[in-house]
Amino acid sequence: MISVYYFGAVSLILIGLYAVLVKKNLLKILIGLSIMETGVNLLLVSVGYVSGKSAPILSEGIGPNQAVDPIPQALVLTAIVIGVATTAMALSVAILIHEKYGTLNVEEIRRLRG
Amino acid sequence: MNGQYASLLIALPLISAFFVPLIKGLGKKAVKYYLVAITALQTGIAAWVFQQVYTSGEPIIVMAGGWKPPVGINLYIGHFAALFVLIVAAVSFMMAVFSIRAVEVEPIDKYTMLFLLLMLGATGMISTGDLFNLFVFMEITAISAYALTAYNKTGEAAEASMKYIVLGGIGSSFFLIGIALIYGATGTLNMAHLAQLAGAIDPTVAQVGLALIVFGLAVEAELFPLNAWAPDAYQAAPHPITAMFSAFVVKAGLYAMARLLYLMQAVESWHSVLKMLVIMATLTVFVAEFSALRQRNVKRMIAYSSIAQIGLIALAFALGTQSGVDAGVFHMVNHAIVKALLFLAVGHVAVTLGGTSLEHFEGLGKRMPLTAFAITVGAVAAVGIPLFNVFWSKLRILLAAIGAGYTWAAALVLIASVVEAVYYFRLIHTMWFAGEGEKVSENMALGLVMLFLAALVIVIGVYPDYAWSIAQKAGSDIFNVAQYVKNVPLMGVGA
């Protein structure tokens, strides 16, 4: 059975990809990238999900056998941090573009050609 | 000495980057010399590691925190990684020397930090033995590359950087999906462990996962159709950074792709992924060479030429044979030398004469003879004239392609080489036979670096045997996966 999490993750990725490929406004493209990253993170977490188990934090009553796979969660934490850095970088470049070109429409940002 | 000291290769640039703000207090010049000193130190460590690995013939395995893989993350510095870590460090050192003169835009301390992080990222990508660790290093490389592309703060730089960010973001997402699929199928992220388990994965999952990873890395490795960012970024980035992009950042992506491909060769659907890569690589060569022909800006032209050569290396790796991989590694070494030389010389012209359009190169033979000589050597080598280093590796790639049954790919690449000859000889003609000019003084330190690189081009061209034997060792490091798995001291899981 395909779990609802996989379905959700793949649809988020596709929505994000659609926004990146189709939208003309730079900010919308960046939002699309963020949505895509979220989808990928959800996919990673659901790969390690075991139905009915609890969060992988070693505490009273929760041994190694009652927890979900901790590795994907560690990966997702890292991936989220990387995503934040990328988004911050992209937004600062978008500010610079707006200063220099006076627009955020990708069809008008075309000085480099050939 | 203990091999664990090799972890300094990662630690040194990271720690040094943190100290940049302190050094900044000593003045603007101090930061630049600090960068030169650190990269020189890194080159020394890399040379020691290289000597260690090549005399003992054993790879250095660094285990983080003393945990054995697959529980802990390990670095694997085999023949390939030792060679390329040395190239990364040496090219960084030369470009740090170049930066003293070439980079005037403020804030120079941020530039220094990003420079060190870029070097760190590429070193890490080449030496890591863990799939997710590879992703993290790839992102470190990518984010510092985005920032460095935009460093000049012109409209063009911001535009190029934005293209790079959007494509790089899509690529890293694909790469991560590939990791999720492969982790879901095998339950491991360690590369050696992965190679052991690869045979048991469901072929469809493995094929999709591997294709996504190749696709994701193709952004970094500048393969068609995901290389639209590359010429823009090369043109807009500061000159030393362009040389670093071409000499090792893209190589790190290519290496990661090749390593993962060959690790998964037990997978049933392996050959269909290879076929996809052969087609992508051949198209890269073809499209890039014809785009280069139309350029009036020399830096952009050489950027396209660099992409074409990268396509050639990717083609060699995608053949799936030992001779192909060896030839690919040899070409990687040669290409790093030639493109570092060309971008350095072109950057020097741009800094001295104020631009890189073809007009600036008229009469260069009379105005800056040493630089013009360096560009000529680089251009002739890049075309693949006998007695220059690229000739040997190009020849071996073509022979390997024919040997693997891809005659059509070899033919297309040969046609593209003719195109390459046309635009390079046009450049040489412009430099030596067009225009007049007064002699301009050339920077001696850069002149020495250029002469050194040009000498290397010719020495490898005349005596290719030594470099070829090193490339063969490095190639078998990638190709011989059984040996790779044996070298990593895997802890029995569940035991």
Coordinates of C-alpha atoms in Angstrom, one line a residue:
Chain A
M1 CA 0.0 0.0 0.0
I2 CA 1.3 3.4 -0.9
S3 CA 1.1 5.6 2.2
V4 CA -0.5 8.9 2.2
Y5 CA 2.8 10.5 3.3
Y6 CA 4.5 9.4 0.0
F7 CA 1.6 10.8 -1.9
G8 CA 1.8 14.1 -0.1
A9 CA 5.5 14.3 -0.5
V10 CA 5.4 13.7 -4.2
S11 CA 2.6 16.1 -4.8
L12 CA 4.5 18.8 -2.9
I13 CA 7.6 18.2 -5.0
L14 CA 5.6 18.4 -8.2
I15 CA 3.8 21.6 -7.1
G16 CA 7.1 23.1 -6.3
L17 CA 8.6 22.0 -9.6
Y18 CA 5.6 23.4 -11.5
A19 CA 6.1 26.8 -9.8
V20 CA 9.8 26.9 -10.6
L21 CA 9.3 26.0 -14.2
V22 CA 6.2 28.1 -15.1
K23 CA 6.1 31.2 -12.9
K24 CA 7.6 34.4 -14.1
N25 CA 8.0 36.2 -10.8
L26 CA 11.3 35.5 -9.2
L27 CA 9.8 35.4 -5.7
K28 CA 7.3 32.8 -6.8
I29 CA 10.1 30.7 -8.2
L30 CA 11.9 30.9 -4.9
I31 CA 8.7 29.9 -3.1
G32 CA 8.4 27.0 -5.4
L33 CA 11.9 25.9 -4.6
S34 CA 11.1 26.0 -0.9
I35 CA 7.9 24.0 -1.4
M36 CA 10.0 21.4 -3.3
E37 CA 12.5 21.2 -0.5
T38 CA 9.7 20.7 2.0
G39 CA 8.3 17.8 -0.2
V40 CA 11.7 16.2 -0.3
N41 CA 12.1 16.5 3.5
L42 CA 8.7 14.9 4.0
L43 CA 9.7 12.1 1.7
L44 CA 12.8 11.5 3.7
V45 CA 11.0 11.4 7.0
S46 CA 8.3 9.1 5.7
V47 CA 11.0 6.7 4.4
G48 CA 12.0 6.1 8.0
Y49 CA 8.5 6.1 9.5
V50 CA 7.2 3.0 11.1
S51 CA 3.5 3.0 11.9
G52 CA 2.7 3.3 15.6
K53 CA 6.2 4.0 16.8
S54 CA 7.3 7.1 18.7
A55 CA 9.9 9.8 18.1
P56 CA 13.5 8.5 18.3
I57 CA 14.3 10.2 21.6
L58 CA 15.7 7.8 24.2
S59 CA 13.5 8.4 27.3
E60 CA 11.5 6.4 29.9
G61 CA 9.5 3.6 28.3
I62 CA 10.9 4.2 24.8
G63 CA 13.7 1.8 23.9
P64 CA 15.3 1.3 20.5
N65 CA 12.5 -1.0 19.4
Q66 CA 9.7 1.4 20.0
A67 CA 11.1 4.3 18.0
V68 CA 11.1 5.1 14.3
D69 CA 14.3 5.2 12.2
P70 CA 16.4 8.1 13.6
I71 CA 18.7 8.6 10.6
P72 CA 16.3 10.2 8.2
Q73 CA 15.3 12.6 10.9
A74 CA 18.9 13.6 11.4
L75 CA 19.2 14.0 7.6
V76 CA 16.1 16.2 7.4
L77 CA 17.3 18.5 10.2
T78 CA 20.5 19.0 8.2
A79 CA 18.6 19.4 5.0
I80 CA 16.3 22.1 6.6
V81 CA 19.3 24.1 7.7
I82 CA 20.8 23.9 4.2
G83 CA 17.5 24.9 2.8
V84 CA 17.3 28.0 5.0
A85 CA 20.8 29.0 3.9
T86 CA 19.9 28.6 0.3
T87 CA 16.7 30.6 0.6
A88 CA 18.5 33.4 2.5
M89 CA 21.2 33.5 -0.2
A90 CA 18.6 33.5 -3.0
L91 CA 16.5 36.3 -1.4
S92 CA 19.5 38.5 -0.9
V93 CA 20.4 38.0 -4.6
A94 CA 16.8 38.8 -5.5
I95 CA 17.1 42.1 -3.6
L96 CA 20.3 42.8 -5.6
I97 CA 18.5 42.0 -8.9
H98 CA 15.7 44.3 -8.0
E99 CA 18.1 47.1 -7.3
K100 CA 19.9 46.7 -10.6
Y101 CA 17.1 45.8 -12.9
G102 CA 14.1 47.4 -11.2
T103 CA 12.0 44.3 -11.8
L104 CA 11.6 40.7 -10.6
N105 CA 10.1 39.4 -13.9
V106 CA 12.5 36.7 -15.2
E107 CA 11.7 37.6 -18.8
E108 CA 13.1 41.1 -18.4
I109 CA 16.3 39.9 -16.5
R110 CA 18.3 39.0 -19.6
R111 CA 21.5 40.9 -19.9
L112 CA 23.7 37.8 -20.2
R113 CA 23.0 36.2 -23.5
G114 CA 24.6 33.9 -26.1
Chain B
M1 CA 53.0 9.8 11.0
N2 CA 49.4 8.8 11.6
G3 CA 47.1 8.8 8.6
Q4 CA 44.4 10.4 10.7
Y5 CA 46.2 13.7 10.2
A6 CA 44.6 13.7 6.8
S7 CA 41.4 15.1 8.5
L8 CA 43.3 18.4 8.6
L9 CA 42.5 18.7 4.9
I10 CA 38.9 19.4 6.0
A11 CA 39.6 21.0 9.4
L12 CA 42.2 23.6 8.2
P13 CA 40.1 25.6 5.8
L14 CA 37.1 25.5 8.1
I15 CA 39.0 26.8 11.1
S16 CA 40.9 29.3 9.0
A17 CA 37.6 30.7 7.6
F18 CA 36.5 31.4 11.2
F19 CA 39.7 33.4 11.9
V20 CA 39.3 35.7 8.9
P21 CA 37.4 38.4 10.9
L22 CA 40.3 38.6 13.4
I23 CA 42.9 38.9 10.7
K24 CA 40.8 41.7 9.1
G25 CA 41.7 43.9 12.1
L26 CA 45.3 43.9 10.8
G27 CA 44.3 45.5 7.5
K28 CA 42.9 44.7 4.0
K29 CA 46.3 43.4 2.7
A30 CA 46.7 41.1 5.6
V31 CA 43.6 39.1 4.7
K32 CA 44.9 38.5 1.2
Y33 CA 48.3 37.2 2.4
Y34 CA 46.5 35.2 5.1
L35 CA 44.6 33.4 2.3
V36 CA 47.8 32.7 0.4
A37 CA 49.4 31.3 3.6
I38 CA 46.5 29.0 4.4
T39 CA 46.2 27.7 0.9
A40 CA 50.0 27.1 0.8
L41 CA 49.7 25.1 4.1
Q42 CA 46.8 23.2 2.6
T43 CA 48.9 22.4 -0.4
G44 CA 51.6 21.1 1.9
I45 CA 49.3 18.8 3.7
A46 CA 47.8 17.6 0.5
A47 CA 51.2 16.9 -0.9
W48 CA 52.1 14.9 2.2
V49 CA 48.9 12.9 1.9
F50 CA 49.6 12.3 -1.8
Q51 CA 53.1 11.1 -1.1
Q52 CA 51.8 8.9 1.7
V53 CA 49.1 7.3 -0.4
Y54 CA 51.2 6.8 -3.5
T55 CA 54.3 5.3 -1.7
S56 CA 52.3 2.9 0.5
G57 CA 49.7 2.1 -2.2
E58 CA 47.1 2.0 0.6
P59 CA 44.3 4.5 1.0
I60 CA 44.0 6.6 4.1
I61 CA 40.7 6.0 5.9
V62 CA 39.8 8.7 8.4
M63 CA 37.1 7.6 10.8
A64 CA 35.2 10.5 12.4
G65 CA 35.1 10.2 16.2
G66 CA 36.8 6.7 16.0
W67 CA 33.5 5.0 15.0
K68 CA 33.9 2.4 12.4
P69 CA 31.7 2.7 9.3
P70 CA 28.8 2.3 8.6
V71 CA 28.0 3.7 12.0
G72 CA 30.5 6.5 11.8
I73 CA 31.2 8.7 8.8
N74 CA 34.5 8.0 7.2
L75 CA 36.7 9.9 4.7
Y76 CA 38.3 7.7 2.0
I77 CA 41.4 9.2 0.6
G78 CA 42.5 6.7 -2.0
H79 CA 44.6 7.2 -5.1
F80 CA 42.0 9.4 -6.8
A81 CA 41.2 11.5 -3.8
A82 CA 44.8 12.0 -2.9
L83 CA 45.6 13.2 -6.5
F84 CA 42.6 15.6 -6.7
V85 CA 42.9 17.0 -3.2
L86 CA 46.4 18.0 -4.2
I87 CA 45.1 19.6 -7.4
V88 CA 42.4 21.4 -5.5
A89 CA 44.9 22.8 -3.0
A90 CA 47.5 23.7 -5.6
V91 CA 45.0 25.5 -7.8
S92 CA 43.5 27.3 -4.8
F93 CA 47.0 28.5 -3.9
M94 CA 47.7 29.9 -7.3
M95 CA 44.3 31.6 -7.4
A96 CA 45.0 33.0 -3.9
V97 CA 48.1 34.6 -5.3
F98 CA 46.1 35.9 -8.3
S99 CA 43.4 37.3 -5.9
I100 CA 46.0 39.7 -4.4
R101 CA 45.9 41.6 -7.7
A102 CA 42.6 40.6 -9.2
V103 CA 40.0 41.2 -6.5
E104 CA 39.5 44.8 -5.5
V105 CA 35.8 44.8 -4.7
E106 CA 34.9 45.0 -1.0
P107 CA 34.3 43.2 1.4
I108 CA 37.5 41.3 1.0
D109 CA 37.2 39.3 4.2
K110 CA 33.9 37.8 3.1
Y111 CA 35.6 36.9 -0.2
T112 CA 38.4 35.1 1.7
M113 CA 35.9 33.2 3.8
L114 CA 33.9 32.0 0.8
F115 CA 37.1 31.2 -1.0
L116 CA 38.2 28.9 1.8
L117 CA 34.7 27.3 2.1
L118 CA 34.7 26.6 -1.7
M119 CA 38.0 24.8 -1.4
L120 CA 36.7 22.9 1.7
G121 CA 33.6 21.9 -0.1
A122 CA 35.4 20.5 -3.1
T123 CA 37.9 18.7 -0.9
G124 CA 35.2 17.2 1.1
M125 CA 33.2 16.0 -1.9
I126 CA 36.2 14.3 -3.3
S127 CA 37.3 12.6 -0.1
T128 CA 34.1 11.6 1.7
G129 CA 32.9 8.0 2.0
D130 CA 29.3 8.7 3.0
L131 CA 26.4 9.5 0.7
F132 CA 24.7 12.2 2.9
N133 CA 28.0 13.7 3.8
L134 CA 28.6 14.1 0.1
F135 CA 25.3 16.0 -0.1
V136 CA 26.3 18.3 2.7
F137 CA 29.7 19.1 1.1
M138 CA 28.0 19.6 -2.2
E139 CA 25.7 22.2 -0.6
I140 CA 28.7 23.9 1.1
T141 CA 30.4 24.1 -2.3
A142 CA 27.2 25.2 -4.0
I143 CA 26.2 27.9 -1.5
S144 CA 29.7 29.4 -1.5
A145 CA 29.8 29.3 -5.3
Y146 CA 26.4 31.1 -5.5
A147 CA 27.7 33.8 -3.2
L148 CA 31.0 34.1 -5.0
T149 CA 29.3 34.3 -8.4
A150 CA 27.3 37.3 -7.1
Y151 CA 30.4 38.8 -5.4
N152 CA 31.0 41.6 -8.0
K153 CA 27.5 43.0 -7.2
T154 CA 26.8 44.0 -10.8
G155 CA 23.4 43.2 -12.4
E156 CA 25.0 40.5 -14.5
A157 CA 26.6 38.9 -11.5
A158 CA 23.2 38.8 -9.6
E159 CA 21.5 37.4 -12.7
A160 CA 24.1 34.7 -13.2
S161 CA 24.0 33.8 -9.5
M162 CA 20.2 33.6 -9.5
K163 CA 20.2 31.2 -12.4
Y164 CA 22.7 29.1 -10.6
I165 CA 20.7 29.1 -7.4
V166 CA 17.5 28.0 -9.1
L167 CA 19.1 25.2 -11.1
G168 CA 21.3 24.2 -8.1
G169 CA 18.2 24.1 -5.9
I170 CA 16.4 21.8 -8.3
G171 CA 19.5 19.7 -8.6
S172 CA 20.0 19.3 -4.9
S173 CA 16.4 18.4 -4.4
F174 CA 16.6 15.7 -7.0
F175 CA 19.8 14.4 -5.4
L176 CA 18.1 14.2 -2.0
I177 CA 15.1 12.3 -3.5
G178 CA 17.7 9.9 -5.0
I179 CA 19.3 9.5 -1.5
A180 CA 15.9 8.9 0.0
L181 CA 15.1 6.2 -2.5
I182 CA 18.4 4.4 -2.1
Y183 CA 18.4 4.7 1.7
G184 CA 14.8 3.3 1.7
A185 CA 16.0 0.4 -0.3
T186 CA 19.2 -0.5 1.4
G187 CA 19.1 1.2 4.9
T188 CA 22.6 2.5 4.6
L189 CA 24.4 5.7 3.6
N190 CA 27.9 4.4 3.7
M191 CA 29.3 4.1 0.1
A192 CA 31.2 0.9 0.7
H193 CA 28.3 -0.7 2.5
L194 CA 26.0 0.5 -0.3
A195 CA 28.2 -1.2 -2.9
Q196 CA 27.9 -4.5 -1.0
L197 CA 24.1 -4.2 -0.9
A198 CA 23.6 -2.8 -4.4
G199 CA 23.0 -6.2 -6.0
A200 CA 19.9 -6.8 -3.8
I201 CA 18.0 -3.6 -4.6
D202 CA 14.9 -3.8 -6.7
P203 CA 16.2 -2.8 -10.2
T204 CA 13.5 -0.2 -10.8
V205 CA 14.1 1.6 -7.5
A206 CA 17.9 1.5 -8.1
Q207 CA 17.5 2.8 -11.6
V208 CA 15.2 5.7 -10.6
G209 CA 17.4 6.5 -7.6
L210 CA 20.6 6.4 -9.5
A211 CA 19.1 8.5 -12.4
L212 CA 17.9 11.1 -9.9
I213 CA 21.3 11.3 -8.3
V214 CA 23.0 11.6 -11.7
F215 CA 20.5 14.3 -12.7
G216 CA 21.1 16.2 -9.5
L217 CA 24.9 16.0 -9.8
A218 CA 24.6 17.0 -13.5
V219 CA 23.9 20.6 -12.3
E220 CA 27.2 20.7 -10.5
A221 CA 28.9 18.8 -13.3
E222 CA 27.6 21.1 -16.0
L223 CA 26.0 18.5 -18.2
F224 CA 23.5 19.4 -20.9
P225 CA 20.6 20.3 -20.4
L226 CA 21.3 21.5 -16.9
N227 CA 24.3 23.7 -17.6
A228 CA 22.6 26.9 -18.7
W229 CA 23.9 28.6 -15.5
A230 CA 27.6 27.8 -16.2
P231 CA 28.7 30.2 -18.9
D232 CA 26.9 33.1 -17.2
A233 CA 28.4 32.3 -13.8
Y234 CA 31.9 31.9 -15.4
Q235 CA 31.6 35.2 -17.1
A236 CA 30.2 37.1 -14.1
A237 CA 32.3 35.6 -11.3
P238 CA 35.6 37.2 -10.2
H239 CA 38.5 35.9 -12.3
P240 CA 40.2 33.7 -9.8
I241 CA 36.9 32.1 -8.9
T242 CA 36.1 31.3 -12.5
A243 CA 39.4 29.3 -12.7
M244 CA 38.5 27.5 -9.5
F245 CA 35.0 26.6 -10.9
S246 CA 36.5 25.2 -14.0
A247 CA 39.6 23.5 -12.4
F248 CA 37.9 21.7 -9.6
V249 CA 34.4 22.6 -8.5
V250 CA 32.9 21.0 -11.5
K251 CA 35.4 18.1 -11.3
A252 CA 34.2 17.3 -7.7
G253 CA 30.6 17.0 -9.1
L254 CA 31.8 14.7 -11.9
Y255 CA 33.9 12.6 -9.6
A256 CA 30.9 12.1 -7.2
M257 CA 28.8 11.1 -10.2
A258 CA 31.4 8.6 -11.4
R259 CA 32.0 7.2 -7.9
L260 CA 28.3 6.6 -7.3
L261 CA 27.8 5.1 -10.7
Y262 CA 30.6 2.6 -10.3
L263 CA 29.6 1.7 -6.8
M264 CA 26.2 0.7 -8.0
Q265 CA 27.4 -1.4 -10.9
A266 CA 25.9 -4.5 -9.3
V267 CA 22.5 -3.1 -10.1
E268 CA 20.8 -4.9 -13.0
S269 CA 19.6 -1.7 -14.7
W270 CA 23.0 -0.1 -14.5
H271 CA 23.7 0.0 -18.3
S272 CA 20.5 2.0 -19.1
V273 CA 21.7 4.7 -16.7
L274 CA 25.1 4.7 -18.4
K275 CA 23.5 5.0 -21.8
M276 CA 21.6 8.1 -20.6
L277 CA 24.8 9.6 -19.4
V278 CA 26.6 8.9 -22.7
I279 CA 23.9 10.8 -24.6
M280 CA 23.9 13.7 -22.1
A281 CA 27.7 13.9 -22.3
T282 CA 27.9 13.8 -26.1
L283 CA 25.3 16.5 -26.4
T284 CA 27.2 18.6 -23.8
V285 CA 30.3 18.5 -26.0
F286 CA 28.5 19.2 -29.2
V287 CA 26.2 22.1 -28.0
A288 CA 29.0 23.7 -26.0
E289 CA 31.5 23.8 -28.8
F290 CA 29.1 25.3 -31.2
S291 CA 28.0 27.9 -28.7
A292 CA 31.6 28.8 -28.1
L293 CA 32.1 29.5 -31.8
R294 CA 29.6 32.4 -31.6
Q295 CA 31.1 34.2 -28.6
R296 CA 32.8 37.6 -28.8
N297 CA 33.7 37.6 -25.1
V298 CA 36.9 35.5 -24.6
K299 CA 36.1 34.6 -21.0
R300 CA 32.7 33.3 -22.0
M301 CA 34.2 31.5 -25.0
I302 CA 36.7 29.6 -22.8
A303 CA 33.8 28.9 -20.3
Y304 CA 32.0 27.1 -23.1
S305 CA 35.2 25.3 -24.1
S306 CA 35.5 24.2 -20.5
I307 CA 32.0 22.8 -20.5
A308 CA 32.7 20.9 -23.7
Q309 CA 35.8 19.3 -22.1
I310 CA 33.8 18.4 -19.0
G311 CA 31.3 16.6 -21.4
L312 CA 34.2 14.7 -22.8
I313 CA 35.3 13.6 -19.3
A314 CA 31.7 12.6 -18.5
L315 CA 31.6 10.6 -21.7
A316 CA 34.8 8.7 -20.7
F317 CA 33.3 7.9 -17.3
A318 CA 30.0 6.8 -18.8
L319 CA 31.6 4.1 -21.0
G320 CA 31.8 1.7 -18.1
T321 CA 35.2 0.3 -19.0
Q322 CA 38.5 0.5 -17.2
S323 CA 40.3 2.2 -20.0
G324 CA 37.5 4.8 -20.2
V325 CA 37.7 5.7 -16.5
D326 CA 41.5 5.9 -16.7
A327 CA 41.4 8.2 -19.7
G328 CA 38.7 10.3 -18.0
V329 CA 40.9 10.8 -14.9
F330 CA 43.9 11.7 -17.1
H331 CA 41.8 14.2 -18.9
M332 CA 40.5 15.7 -15.6
V333 CA 44.1 16.3 -14.6
N334 CA 45.1 17.8 -17.9
H335 CA 42.0 19.9 -18.1
A336 CA 42.5 21.3 -14.6
I337 CA 46.0 22.4 -15.6
V338 CA 45.0 23.9 -19.0
K339 CA 41.9 25.7 -17.8
A340 CA 43.6 27.1 -14.7
L341 CA 46.3 28.5 -17.1
L342 CA 43.8 29.9 -19.5
F343 CA 41.5 31.5 -17.0
L344 CA 44.4 32.9 -15.1
A345 CA 45.9 34.5 -18.2
V346 CA 42.6 35.8 -19.5
G347 CA 41.9 37.2 -16.0
H348 CA 45.3 38.9 -16.0
V349 CA 44.5 40.5 -19.3
A350 CA 41.1 41.6 -17.9
V351 CA 42.6 43.2 -14.8
T352 CA 45.4 44.9 -16.7
L353 CA 43.5 46.1 -19.9
G354 CA 40.0 46.4 -18.4
G355 CA 37.9 43.8 -20.3
T356 CA 37.6 40.4 -21.9
S357 CA 35.9 41.1 -25.2
L358 CA 37.9 40.0 -28.3
E359 CA 39.0 43.6 -29.0
H360 CA 41.0 43.7 -25.8
F361 CA 43.1 40.8 -27.1
E362 CA 44.2 42.6 -30.3
G363 CA 47.9 43.0 -30.4
L364 CA 48.3 41.2 -27.0
G365 CA 51.4 39.6 -28.4
K366 CA 53.1 43.0 -28.4
R367 CA 51.5 44.4 -25.3
M368 CA 51.8 41.5 -22.9
P369 CA 54.0 38.9 -24.6
L370 CA 54.3 36.5 -21.6
T371 CA 50.5 36.4 -21.1
A372 CA 49.9 36.0 -24.8
F373 CA 52.4 33.1 -24.8
A374 CA 50.6 31.5 -21.9
I375 CA 47.2 31.8 -23.6
T376 CA 48.7 30.4 -26.8
V377 CA 50.1 27.3 -25.0
G378 CA 46.8 26.8 -23.2
A379 CA 44.7 27.2 -26.4
V380 CA 46.9 24.9 -28.5
A381 CA 46.8 22.3 -25.7
A382 CA 43.0 22.6 -25.4
V383 CA 42.6 21.9 -29.1
G384 CA 44.6 18.7 -28.7
I385 CA 47.7 19.2 -30.8
P386 CA 50.3 16.4 -30.4
L387 CA 53.1 17.1 -27.9
F388 CA 50.7 18.9 -25.6
N389 CA 49.1 17.1 -22.7
V390 CA 45.4 17.2 -23.7
F391 CA 46.3 15.3 -26.9
W392 CA 47.1 12.1 -25.0
S393 CA 44.0 12.1 -22.8
K394 CA 41.7 13.1 -25.7
L395 CA 43.2 10.3 -27.8
R396 CA 42.7 7.8 -25.1
I397 CA 39.1 8.8 -24.5
L398 CA 38.3 8.5 -28.2
L399 CA 40.0 5.0 -28.3
A400 CA 38.1 4.0 -25.2
A401 CA 34.8 5.2 -26.7
I402 CA 35.4 3.2 -29.9
G403 CA 36.5 0.2 -27.8
A404 CA 33.3 0.3 -25.9
G405 CA 31.3 0.4 -29.1
Y406 CA 30.3 4.1 -29.1
T407 CA 31.7 5.0 -32.5
W408 CA 29.0 7.6 -33.1
A409 CA 29.9 9.4 -29.9
A410 CA 33.6 9.4 -30.9
A411 CA 32.7 10.8 -34.3
L412 CA 30.6 13.6 -32.9
V413 CA 33.3 14.5 -30.4
L414 CA 35.9 14.7 -33.2
I415 CA 33.7 17.0 -35.3
A416 CA 33.3 19.2 -32.2
S417 CA 37.1 19.3 -31.8
V418 CA 37.4 20.8 -35.3
V419 CA 35.0 23.5 -34.2
E420 CA 37.1 24.0 -31.1
A421 CA 40.2 24.4 -33.2
V422 CA 38.5 27.2 -35.3
Y423 CA 37.7 29.5 -32.4
Y424 CA 41.0 28.9 -30.5
F425 CA 43.0 29.7 -33.6
R426 CA 40.9 32.8 -34.2
L427 CA 41.9 33.9 -30.7
I428 CA 45.6 33.2 -31.3
H429 CA 45.5 35.0 -34.6
T430 CA 43.8 38.0 -33.0
M431 CA 46.5 38.1 -30.3
W432 CA 49.6 37.9 -32.5
F433 CA 48.7 39.3 -35.9
A434 CA 46.0 41.9 -35.3
G435 CA 46.3 45.4 -33.8
E436 CA 49.2 47.3 -32.4
G437 CA 50.1 48.3 -28.9
E438 CA 52.7 49.6 -26.4
K439 CA 54.2 47.1 -24.0
V440 CA 52.4 47.0 -20.7
S441 CA 54.2 45.8 -17.6
E442 CA 53.2 42.3 -16.4
N443 CA 52.9 41.0 -12.9
M444 CA 56.0 38.9 -12.1
A445 CA 54.4 36.6 -9.6
L446 CA 51.5 35.8 -12.0
G447 CA 54.0 35.4 -14.8
L448 CA 55.9 32.8 -12.8
V449 CA 52.6 30.9 -12.1
M450 CA 51.7 31.0 -15.8
L451 CA 55.1 29.8 -16.9
F452 CA 54.9 27.0 -14.3
L453 CA 51.5 25.8 -15.6
A454 CA 52.6 26.2 -19.3
A455 CA 55.8 24.1 -18.5
L456 CA 53.6 21.5 -16.9
V457 CA 51.4 21.4 -20.0
I458 CA 54.4 20.8 -22.2
V459 CA 56.2 18.4 -19.9
I460 CA 53.2 16.1 -19.6
G461 CA 52.8 16.5 -23.3
V462 CA 56.3 15.3 -24.1
Y463 CA 56.6 12.7 -21.3
P464 CA 53.1 11.5 -20.7
D465 CA 54.0 8.2 -19.2
Y466 CA 54.5 9.2 -15.5
A467 CA 51.2 11.2 -15.5
W468 CA 49.4 8.4 -17.2
S469 CA 50.6 5.9 -14.6
I470 CA 49.3 8.1 -11.9
A471 CA 46.0 8.5 -13.7
Q472 CA 45.7 4.8 -14.2
K473 CA 46.1 4.2 -10.4
A474 CA 43.5 6.9 -9.7
G475 CA 41.2 5.4 -12.4
S476 CA 41.3 1.9 -10.9
D477 CA 40.5 3.5 -7.5
I478 CA 37.2 4.4 -9.0
F479 CA 36.7 1.4 -11.2
N480 CA 37.7 -1.4 -8.9
V481 CA 34.8 -1.3 -6.4
A482 CA 35.7 -4.7 -4.8
Q483 CA 39.0 -3.2 -3.7
Y484 CA 37.2 -0.1 -2.4
V485 CA 34.8 -2.1 -0.3
K486 CA 37.7 -4.2 1.0
N487 CA 39.7 -1.1 2.0
V488 CA 36.9 0.3 4.2
P489 CA 36.8 -1.5 7.6
L490 CA 33.1 -2.1 7.8
M491 CA 31.7 -3.0 11.1
G492 CA 29.4 -6.0 10.8
V493 CA 25.9 -4.6 11.3
G494 CA 23.8 -6.3 13.9
A495 CA 26.9 -8.1 15.3

